[in-house]
mmCIF file of C-alpha atoms in Angstrom:
data_model
loop_
_atom_site.group_PDB
_atom_site.id
_atom_site.type_symbol
_atom_site.label_atom_id
_atom_site.label_comp_id
_atom_site.label_asym_id
_atom_site.label_seq_id
_atom_site.Cartn_x
_atom_site.Cartn_y
_atom_site.Cartn_z
ATOM 1 C CA MET X 91 115.344 91.450 71.004
ATOM 2 C CA LEU X 92 118.122 91.327 67.666
ATOM 3 C CA SER X 93 120.459 94.040 67.519
ATOM 4 C CA ALA X 94 118.938 94.949 64.038
ATOM 5 C CA SER X 95 115.949 96.893 66.631
ATOM 6 C CA TYR X 96 118.319 99.755 68.108
ATOM 7 C CA PRO X 97 119.039 101.985 68.781
ATOM 8 C CA CYS X 98 116.140 103.254 70.010
ATOM 9 C CA LEU X 99 115.291 106.516 70.973
ATOM 10 C CA VAL X 100 112.900 107.174 74.476
ATOM 11 C CA ALA X 101 111.230 110.852 75.901
ATOM 12 C CA ASP X 102 108.656 111.590 78.940
ATOM 13 C CA VAL X 103 107.003 113.972 77.973
ATOM 14 C CA GLY X 104 105.276 116.847 80.076
ATOM 15 C CA GLY X 105 103.394 119.745 80.025
ATOM 16 C CA THR X 106 106.307 122.189 80.983
ATOM 17 C CA ASN X 107 109.733 119.704 79.272
ATOM 18 C CA ALA X 108 110.552 117.152 76.948
ATOM 19 C CA ARG X 109 112.635 114.892 78.347
ATOM 20 C CA PHE X 110 114.749 112.881 76.072
ATOM 21 C CA ALA X 111 117.734 109.951 75.422
ATOM 22 C CA TRP X 112 118.446 107.564 73.871
ATOM 23 C CA VAL X 113 119.536 103.479 74.065
ATOM 24 C CA ALA X 114 122.264 101.837 72.109
ATOM 25 C CA SER X 115 121.865 98.138 72.643
ATOM 26 C CA ALA X 116 119.298 96.119 74.209
ATOM 27 C CA GLY X 117 120.256 96.053 78.163
ATOM 28 C CA ALA X 118 121.944 99.446 77.821
ATOM 29 C CA PRO X 119 121.571 102.491 79.808
ATOM 30 C CA VAL X 120 120.056 105.013 78.721
ATOM 31 C CA SER X 121 122.434 107.992 77.540
ATOM 32 C CA ASP X 122 123.262 111.368 76.218
ATOM 33 C CA ILE X 123 119.586 113.033 78.048
ATOM 34 C CA ALA X 124 118.361 116.100 76.924
ATOM 35 C CA VAL X 125 115.927 118.187 78.176
ATOM 36 C CA LEU X 126 114.129 120.382 75.603
ATOM 37 C CA PRO X 127 111.241 122.832 76.483
ATOM 38 C CA VAL X 128 108.069 122.648 75.446
ATOM 39 C CA HIS X 129 106.843 125.446 74.734
ATOM 40 C CA ALA X 130 109.830 126.192 72.317
ATOM 41 C CA HIS X 131 108.123 123.385 69.925
ATOM 42 C CA ALA X 132 105.454 122.723 67.572
ATOM 43 C CA GLY X 133 105.447 119.042 68.757
ATOM 44 C CA PRO X 134 106.657 115.852 69.669
ATOM 45 C CA ALA X 135 108.087 115.337 65.617
ATOM 46 C CA ALA X 136 110.090 118.709 65.900
ATOM 47 C CA ALA X 137 111.698 118.525 69.921
ATOM 48 C CA ALA X 138 112.215 114.758 68.721
ATOM 49 C CA GLN X 139 113.782 115.771 64.987
ATOM 50 C CA SER X 140 115.772 118.631 66.997
ATOM 51 C CA TYR X 141 117.078 116.114 69.646
ATOM 52 C CA LEU X 142 118.542 114.427 67.382
ATOM 53 C CA ALA X 143 120.158 117.132 65.002
ATOM 54 C CA GLN X 144 122.484 117.583 68.301
ATOM 55 C CA LEU X 145 122.969 114.205 68.709
ATOM 56 C CA GLN X 146 124.029 112.891 65.132
ATOM 57 C CA ILE X 147 126.431 116.154 65.963
ATOM 58 C CA SER X 148 127.517 114.578 68.833
ATOM 59 C CA LEU X 149 128.134 110.938 67.702
ATOM 60 C CA GLY X 150 129.222 112.056 64.218
ATOM 61 C CA ALA X 151 129.862 109.080 62.227
ATOM 62 C CA GLY X 152 129.052 106.362 65.348
ATOM 63 C CA TYR X 153 125.237 107.726 64.414
ATOM 64 C CA GLN X 154 122.085 106.095 64.139
ATOM 65 C CA ALA X 155 118.863 106.562 62.782
ATOM 66 C CA PRO X 156 116.359 105.557 65.776
ATOM 67 C CA ARG X 157 114.853 102.084 64.443
ATOM 68 C CA ARG X 158 112.041 101.800 67.244
ATOM 69 C CA ALA X 159 111.201 104.940 70.301
ATOM 70 C CA ALA X 160 108.590 104.382 73.153
ATOM 71 C CA MET X 161 107.995 108.095 74.321
ATOM 72 C CA ALA X 162 105.612 108.794 78.127
ATOM 73 C CA VAL X 163 103.421 111.103 78.248
ATOM 74 C CA ALA X 164 101.403 113.872 81.014
ATOM 75 C CA THR X 165 97.858 112.035 79.278
ATOM 76 C CA ALA X 166 95.680 108.681 80.006
ATOM 77 C CA VAL X 167 96.655 107.407 76.717
ATOM 78 C CA ALA X 168 93.440 106.353 74.238
ATOM 79 C CA GLY X 169 93.734 105.150 70.080
ATOM 80 C CA ASP X 170 95.664 107.591 68.041
ATOM 81 C CA ARG X 171 95.540 110.741 68.899
ATOM 82 C CA VAL X 172 97.429 112.733 71.181
ATOM 83 C CA GLU X 173 96.316 115.299 73.305
ATOM 84 C CA LEU X 174 98.723 116.820 77.330
ATOM 85 C CA THR X 175 96.554 117.376 79.647
ATOM 86 C CA ASN X 176 99.041 120.461 80.403
ATOM 87 C CA GLY X 177 100.335 120.914 77.572
ATOM 88 C CA HIS X 178 99.760 122.569 74.124
ATOM 89 C CA TRP X 179 100.922 119.291 72.544
ATOM 90 C CA SER X 180 98.677 117.208 69.918
ATOM 91 C CA PHE X 181 99.647 114.676 67.907
ATOM 92 C CA SER X 182 98.851 112.124 65.770
ATOM 93 C CA ARG X 183 100.388 108.302 66.546
ATOM 94 C CA GLN X 184 100.789 107.227 63.613
ATOM 95 C CA GLU X 185 101.732 110.506 61.855
ATOM 96 C CA LEU X 186 104.929 110.842 64.431
ATOM 97 C CA GLN X 187 106.001 107.721 63.534
ATOM 98 C CA GLN X 188 106.256 108.387 60.257
ATOM 99 C CA ALA X 189 107.694 111.631 60.627
ATOM 100 C CA LEU X 190 110.370 110.404 62.078
ATOM 101 C CA GLY X 191 110.865 106.822 60.370
ATOM 102 C CA LEU X 192 110.463 104.221 63.136
ATOM 103 C CA ASP X 193 110.007 100.728 62.471
ATOM 104 C CA SER X 194 107.517 101.728 65.820
ATOM 105 C CA LEU X 195 106.364 103.874 68.618
ATOM 106 C CA LEU X 196 105.532 102.616 71.955
ATOM 107 C CA VAL X 197 103.145 105.679 73.121
ATOM 108 C CA LEU X 198 103.024 105.406 77.130
ATOM 109 C CA ASN X 199 101.047 107.035 80.274
ATOM 110 C CA ASP X 200 103.791 108.741 81.919
ATOM 111 C CA PHE X 201 103.393 106.947 85.008
ATOM 112 C CA GLU X 202 102.717 103.293 83.245
ATOM 113 C CA ALA X 203 106.778 104.889 82.462
ATOM 114 C CA LEU X 204 107.105 104.979 86.426
ATOM 115 C CA ALA X 205 106.510 102.297 86.996
ATOM 116 C CA LEU X 206 108.272 99.995 84.638
ATOM 117 C CA SER X 207 111.519 102.249 86.398
ATOM 118 C CA LEU X 208 110.976 100.993 89.658
ATOM 119 C CA PRO X 209 112.567 97.225 88.634
ATOM 120 C CA ARG X 210 116.228 98.598 87.084
ATOM 121 C CA LEU X 211 116.488 101.688 89.820
ATOM 122 C CA GLN X 212 119.603 101.640 91.791
ATOM 123 C CA ALA X 213 120.375 102.696 95.375
ATOM 124 C CA GLY X 214 121.689 106.437 93.921
ATOM 125 C CA GLN X 215 117.921 106.837 92.381
ATOM 126 C CA LEU X 216 115.595 106.074 96.182
ATOM 127 C CA ARG X 217 116.129 107.996 99.336
ATOM 128 C CA PRO X 218 114.767 105.347 101.285
ATOM 129 C CA TRP X 219 112.571 105.601 104.827
ATOM 130 C CA PRO X 220 114.930 105.500 107.463
ATOM 131 C CA GLN X 221 115.220 101.666 109.960
ATOM 132 C CA ALA X 222 113.712 101.782 112.406
ATOM 133 C CA SER X 223 111.948 99.667 114.955
ATOM 134 C CA GLY X 224 109.262 97.479 112.415
ATOM 135 C CA VAL X 225 110.306 99.116 109.323
ATOM 136 C CA VAL X 226 111.969 97.541 106.969
ATOM 137 C CA GLU X 227 114.801 100.004 104.727
ATOM 138 C CA VAL X 228 114.641 99.846 101.183
ATOM 139 C CA VAL X 229 117.700 98.994 99.358
ATOM 140 C CA ALA X 230 117.495 99.298 95.737
ATOM 141 C CA PRO X 231 114.774 96.953 94.034
ATOM 142 C CA GLN X 232 116.498 94.482 92.003
ATOM 143 C CA ALA X 233 117.630 93.014 95.285
ATOM 144 C CA THR X 234 113.999 92.486 96.167
ATOM 145 C CA VAL X 235 113.679 91.041 92.875
ATOM 146 C CA GLN X 236 117.047 89.881 91.568
ATOM 147 C CA GLY X 237 116.779 85.943 89.887
ATOM 148 C CA LEU X 238 112.940 86.413 88.793
ATOM 149 C CA GLY X 239 114.015 85.284 85.969
ATOM 150 C CA GLN X 240 115.625 82.285 86.858
ATOM 151 C CA GLY X 241 112.610 81.028 89.494
ATOM 152 C CA PRO X 242 108.514 81.914 89.749
ATOM 153 C CA ALA X 243 106.551 83.155 87.197
ATOM 154 C CA SER X 244 105.498 85.268 88.915
ATOM 155 C CA GLY X 245 107.828 88.111 91.001
ATOM 156 C CA PRO X 246 106.563 90.443 94.031
ATOM 157 C CA THR X 247 104.267 94.048 92.581
ATOM 158 C CA LEU X 248 106.064 97.341 93.716
ATOM 159 C CA ALA X 249 104.430 100.397 93.080
ATOM 160 C CA VAL X 250 104.097 104.393 92.434
ATOM 161 C CA ILE X 251 102.678 107.545 93.929
ATOM 162 C CA GLY X 252 103.192 110.886 92.556
ATOM 163 C CA PRO X 253 101.937 113.359 93.573
ATOM 164 C CA GLY X 254 103.223 116.467 91.062
ATOM 165 C CA THR X 255 100.227 118.641 88.999
ATOM 166 C CA GLY X 256 98.313 116.375 89.760
ATOM 167 C CA LEU X 257 98.150 112.789 91.066
ATOM 168 C CA GLY X 258 99.720 109.494 89.327
ATOM 169 C CA VAL X 259 99.116 105.611 91.133
ATOM 170 C CA ALA X 260 100.342 102.965 88.587
ATOM 171 C CA GLY X 261 101.826 99.618 89.881
ATOM 172 C CA VAL X 262 104.460 96.485 88.245
ATOM 173 C CA THR X 263 104.726 93.155 88.731
ATOM 174 C CA ARG X 264 106.646 90.204 87.352
ATOM 175 C CA VAL X 265 104.278 87.836 85.012
ATOM 176 C CA ARG X 266 106.262 85.189 82.651
ATOM 177 C CA GLY X 267 109.799 86.590 83.197
ATOM 178 C CA GLU X 268 108.458 90.263 82.145
ATOM 179 C CA TRP X 269 107.302 92.831 83.953
ATOM 180 C CA VAL X 270 104.608 94.357 82.668
ATOM 181 C CA ALA X 271 102.798 97.689 84.469
ATOM 182 C CA LEU X 272 99.517 98.041 85.863
ATOM 183 C CA PRO X 273 98.289 101.689 85.180
ATOM 184 C CA GLY X 274 94.873 103.547 85.752
ATOM 185 C CA GLU X 275 93.652 106.369 87.640
ATOM 186 C CA GLY X 276 94.237 105.361 91.437
ATOM 187 C CA GLY X 277 94.419 108.941 91.858
ATOM 188 C CA HIS X 278 90.977 109.986 91.922
ATOM 189 C CA MET X 279 90.118 107.125 94.854
ATOM 190 C CA THR X 280 88.446 109.306 97.708
ATOM 191 C CA LEU X 281 90.605 110.656 99.953
ATOM 192 C CA ALA X 282 89.977 109.298 103.702
ATOM 193 C CA PRO X 283 90.669 110.578 107.186
ATOM 194 C CA GLY X 284 92.236 109.849 108.991
ATOM 195 C CA ASP X 285 91.405 111.358 112.486
ATOM 196 C CA ALA X 286 88.895 113.694 113.873
ATOM 197 C CA PHE X 287 91.144 116.765 112.409
ATOM 198 C CA GLU X 288 90.913 115.583 108.994
ATOM 199 C CA SER X 289 87.502 114.638 108.301
ATOM 200 C CA GLU X 290 86.768 117.618 109.539
ATOM 201 C CA LEU X 291 88.578 119.208 107.091
ATOM 202 C CA LEU X 292 86.795 116.783 103.773
ATOM 203 C CA ALA X 293 83.703 118.148 105.746
ATOM 204 C CA PHE X 294 85.486 121.575 104.372
ATOM 205 C CA VAL X 295 86.334 120.641 101.364
ATOM 206 C CA ARG X 296 82.915 118.797 100.480
ATOM 207 C CA ARG X 297 80.834 121.784 100.578
ATOM 208 C CA ALA X 298 82.618 122.954 97.372
ATOM 209 C CA TYR X 299 83.174 118.861 95.835
ATOM 210 C CA GLU X 300 80.411 116.116 96.293
ATOM 211 C CA HIS X 301 84.368 114.584 95.375
ATOM 212 C CA VAL X 302 86.737 115.116 97.522
ATOM 213 C CA SER X 303 89.574 112.837 95.437
ATOM 214 C CA ALA X 304 92.872 112.414 96.622
ATOM 215 C CA GLU X 305 94.146 114.514 94.037
ATOM 216 C CA ARG X 306 92.072 116.690 95.048
ATOM 217 C CA LEU X 307 94.332 117.492 97.560
ATOM 218 C CA LEU X 308 97.811 115.730 97.405
ATOM 219 C CA SER X 309 99.012 117.064 94.426
ATOM 220 C CA GLY X 310 100.304 120.930 92.781
ATOM 221 C CA ILE X 311 96.833 121.730 92.411
ATOM 222 C CA GLY X 312 95.699 121.007 95.435
ATOM 223 C CA LEU X 313 97.782 122.228 98.240
ATOM 224 C CA PRO X 314 96.465 125.657 98.324
ATOM 225 C CA LEU X 315 92.574 123.855 99.090
ATOM 226 C CA LEU X 316 94.243 121.682 101.224
ATOM 227 C CA TYR X 317 95.776 125.344 102.970
ATOM 228 C CA SER X 318 92.502 126.973 102.520
ATOM 229 C CA ALA X 319 90.858 123.912 104.909
ATOM 230 C CA VAL X 320 93.557 124.154 107.113
ATOM 231 C CA ALA X 321 92.921 127.648 107.978
ATOM 232 C CA ALA X 322 89.220 127.713 107.515
ATOM 233 C CA VAL X 323 89.297 124.974 110.376
ATOM 234 C CA ARG X 324 92.103 126.564 112.506
ATOM 235 C CA GLY X 325 90.019 129.630 112.346
ATOM 236 C CA ALA X 326 92.222 131.604 110.456
ATOM 237 C CA ALA X 327 91.716 134.607 112.438
ATOM 238 C CA ASP X 328 95.525 135.694 111.831
ATOM 239 C CA LEU X 329 93.921 135.851 108.166
ATOM 240 C CA PRO X 330 92.557 138.591 106.864
ATOM 241 C CA ALA X 331 88.676 138.426 105.600
ATOM 242 C CA GLU X 332 90.036 139.195 101.440
ATOM 243 C CA ALA X 333 93.573 137.544 102.041
ATOM 244 C CA PRO X 334 94.262 136.044 98.212
ATOM 245 C CA ALA X 335 94.891 132.592 97.949
ATOM 246 C CA LEU X 336 98.489 131.007 98.373
ATOM 247 C CA SER X 337 100.416 128.938 95.181
ATOM 248 C CA ALA X 338 101.552 125.568 95.718
ATOM 249 C CA GLU X 339 104.559 127.284 95.921
ATOM 250 C CA VAL X 340 104.225 129.052 98.517
ATOM 251 C CA ILE X 341 102.735 127.111 100.974
ATOM 252 C CA VAL X 342 105.638 125.134 100.586
ATOM 253 C CA GLU X 343 108.287 127.745 101.097
ATOM 254 C CA ARG X 344 106.479 129.362 104.033
ATOM 255 C CA GLY X 345 105.728 125.960 105.542
ATOM 256 C CA LEU X 346 109.399 124.467 104.875
ATOM 257 C CA ALA X 347 110.978 127.608 106.628
ATOM 258 C CA ARG X 348 108.012 127.719 109.574
ATOM 259 C CA SER X 349 107.270 131.378 108.138
ATOM 260 C CA ASP X 350 102.915 130.755 108.580
ATOM 261 C CA ALA X 351 101.574 128.062 110.785
ATOM 262 C CA HIS X 352 99.038 127.016 108.704
ATOM 263 C CA CYS X 353 101.429 126.419 105.550
ATOM 264 C CA GLU X 354 103.522 124.611 108.201
ATOM 265 C CA GLU X 355 100.788 122.571 108.883
ATOM 266 C CA THR X 356 99.503 122.326 105.673
ATOM 267 C CA LEU X 357 102.757 119.954 104.529
ATOM 268 C CA GLU X 358 102.276 117.819 108.286
ATOM 269 C CA VAL X 359 99.089 117.068 107.371
ATOM 270 C CA PHE X 360 99.636 116.855 102.626
ATOM 271 C CA CYS X 361 102.174 113.730 104.097
ATOM 272 C CA ALA X 362 100.096 111.888 106.765
ATOM 273 C CA LEU X 363 97.128 112.417 104.285
ATOM 274 C CA LEU X 364 99.851 110.523 101.700
ATOM 275 C CA GLY X 365 100.875 108.305 103.883
ATOM 276 C CA GLY X 366 97.311 106.724 104.330
ATOM 277 C CA PHE X 367 96.602 106.860 100.724
ATOM 278 C CA ALA X 368 100.034 104.872 99.749
ATOM 279 C CA GLY X 369 98.643 102.157 102.722
ATOM 280 C CA ASN X 370 95.735 101.712 100.955
ATOM 281 C CA VAL X 371 97.270 101.693 97.222
ATOM 282 C CA ALA X 372 99.400 98.728 98.845
ATOM 283 C CA LEU X 373 96.821 96.988 100.718
ATOM 284 C CA THR X 374 94.972 97.256 96.959
ATOM 285 C CA LEU X 375 98.090 96.056 94.241
ATOM 286 C CA GLY X 376 99.589 93.740 97.129
ATOM 287 C CA ALA X 377 102.620 95.423 96.115
ATOM 288 C CA ARG X 378 105.040 93.820 98.797
ATOM 289 C CA GLY X 379 108.156 94.760 97.079
ATOM 290 C CA GLY X 380 107.491 98.483 98.019
ATOM 291 C CA VAL X 381 105.583 102.121 97.477
ATOM 292 C CA PHE X 382 108.077 104.483 95.860
ATOM 293 C CA ILE X 383 107.195 107.579 95.855
ATOM 294 C CA GLY X 384 107.767 110.341 93.000
ATOM 295 C CA GLY X 385 106.479 113.272 91.318
ATOM 296 C CA GLY X 386 107.920 116.353 91.561
ATOM 297 C CA ILE X 387 106.205 117.756 95.244
ATOM 298 C CA VAL X 388 108.268 115.464 98.415
ATOM 299 C CA PRO X 389 111.379 115.623 97.225
ATOM 300 C CA ARG X 390 111.284 119.518 98.432
ATOM 301 C CA LEU X 391 110.218 118.811 101.001
ATOM 302 C CA GLY X 392 113.455 116.811 101.848
ATOM 303 C CA GLU X 393 114.281 116.363 105.892
ATOM 304 C CA ARG X 394 110.481 117.407 106.380
ATOM 305 C CA PHE X 395 109.469 114.377 104.539
ATOM 306 C CA PHE X 396 111.343 112.382 106.766
ATOM 307 C CA ALA X 397 110.279 113.471 109.748
ATOM 308 C CA SER X 398 106.438 113.190 109.116
ATOM 309 C CA ARG X 399 104.445 111.069 110.502
ATOM 310 C CA PHE X 400 103.736 109.265 106.989
ATOM 311 C CA ARG X 401 104.995 106.371 107.351
ATOM 312 C CA GLU X 402 102.880 105.818 110.307
ATOM 313 C CA ARG X 403 100.261 107.426 108.714
ATOM 314 C CA PHE X 404 101.145 104.458 105.712
ATOM 315 C CA GLU X 405 101.762 101.466 108.460
ATOM 316 C CA ALA X 406 98.020 102.491 110.813
ATOM 317 C CA LYS X 407 95.363 99.981 109.319
ATOM 318 C CA GLY X 408 94.472 97.836 111.964
ATOM 319 C CA ARG X 409 94.541 93.772 111.704
ATOM 320 C CA PHE X 410 97.193 95.054 108.476
ATOM 321 C CA ARG X 411 100.085 96.796 110.484
ATOM 322 C CA GLY X 412 101.876 94.425 110.105
ATOM 323 C CA TYR X 413 101.994 93.563 106.388
ATOM 324 C CA LEU X 414 102.286 96.911 105.842
ATOM 325 C CA ALA X 415 105.439 97.394 108.496
ATOM 326 C CA ASP X 416 107.360 94.216 105.647
ATOM 327 C CA ILE X 417 106.292 96.787 102.754
ATOM 328 C CA PRO X 418 109.622 99.150 101.902
ATOM 329 C CA THR X 419 108.921 102.651 101.387
ATOM 330 C CA ALA X 420 111.027 104.754 99.060
ATOM 331 C CA LEU X 421 111.514 109.045 97.478
ATOM 332 C CA ILE X 422 112.524 108.494 93.652
ATOM 333 C CA THR X 423 115.558 111.835 94.211
ATOM 334 C CA ASP X 424 116.227 110.901 89.813
ATOM 335 C CA THR X 425 113.463 112.820 88.483
ATOM 336 C CA LEU X 426 114.017 111.092 85.043
ATOM 337 C CA ALA X 427 113.330 108.237 85.756
ATOM 338 C CA ALA X 428 110.466 107.436 83.647
ATOM 339 C CA LEU X 429 113.293 107.202 80.623
ATOM 340 C CA GLY X 430 114.809 104.338 81.898
ATOM 341 C CA GLY X 431 110.864 102.374 82.142
ATOM 342 C CA ALA X 432 110.861 103.888 78.722
ATOM 343 C CA ALA X 433 114.084 101.920 78.022
ATOM 344 C CA LEU X 434 112.284 98.778 79.782
ATOM 345 C CA ALA X 435 109.475 98.812 77.827
ATOM 346 C CA LEU X 436 111.254 98.701 74.078
ATOM 347 C CA ASP X 437 113.569 96.063 75.497
ATOM 348 C CA GLN X 438 110.319 93.788 76.413
ATOM 349 C CA GLN X 439 108.302 94.553 72.373
ATOM 350 C CA HIS X 440 107.340 91.869 70.938
ATOM 351 C CA ASP X 441 107.729 91.595 67.232
#
């Protein structure tokens, strides 16, 4: 990519916050990161202009207007019109490009960008699953993919799963020297039970929902339903008949504090179901380079996640246990990782 195509602007836009950063040159790390509240700006153009105005003050004479931009958004991307799933921003890609005076504008799904961030993740941005018998300890993905540019035309596939407000799933693979994202809607795959108790939980949920997807239980919107199912299957004799529904935040708080047995078990079941689901994604994508967990929920679980049945259930696939035992898993601890994926998308953009 010619130097005239830089500097560039990258952004990761969710329903609550919009994260902006600067890319000075091809291959350079993102810098000058700022987090702006979505509710405080009329749209992405206003937010980006606010960010750029502050950046111009900060860089002084070294500031140049961005030539290109890549924006990751928490919604499906198709056509010119983009509407956030959980936010008030709605915009035209063409109009946004014109408003910012850009030569080009890429708009990506947020998990497409997060998947593209995987090849560049450093060890400090990850927490690997502890090494144990039959379990491979993951290191930074560069160690898995290094040298591919000089080697075969294709390389290992990596996958990312993110329980947040919803459940995102994506992959990335190496093709002809470039990283290609594999976006999709994997969070809406049918959730499978791993034992008799989980079968009872899903049977309870199916009373209200004909289709029980992974997102239905393995997400911020799903945790309250999973809690209700756990309480119902366990009898919940200790709960008042008109007990109010608990929020995901309260469930996590009480479960970690071990102050509520149903909340505690909900977190245990959540991690086990997530492990089984992650194993399914690994098999489906052939993600032998690693499966990475993003999103906002799992990092809050801390040690409880690493003491859970996640990895046990990840590998519990019968004849393919050995296949999965060789696949590393890790938690993405950097909440700004998707910005790096947006930067990689710009690096690989062809004129």
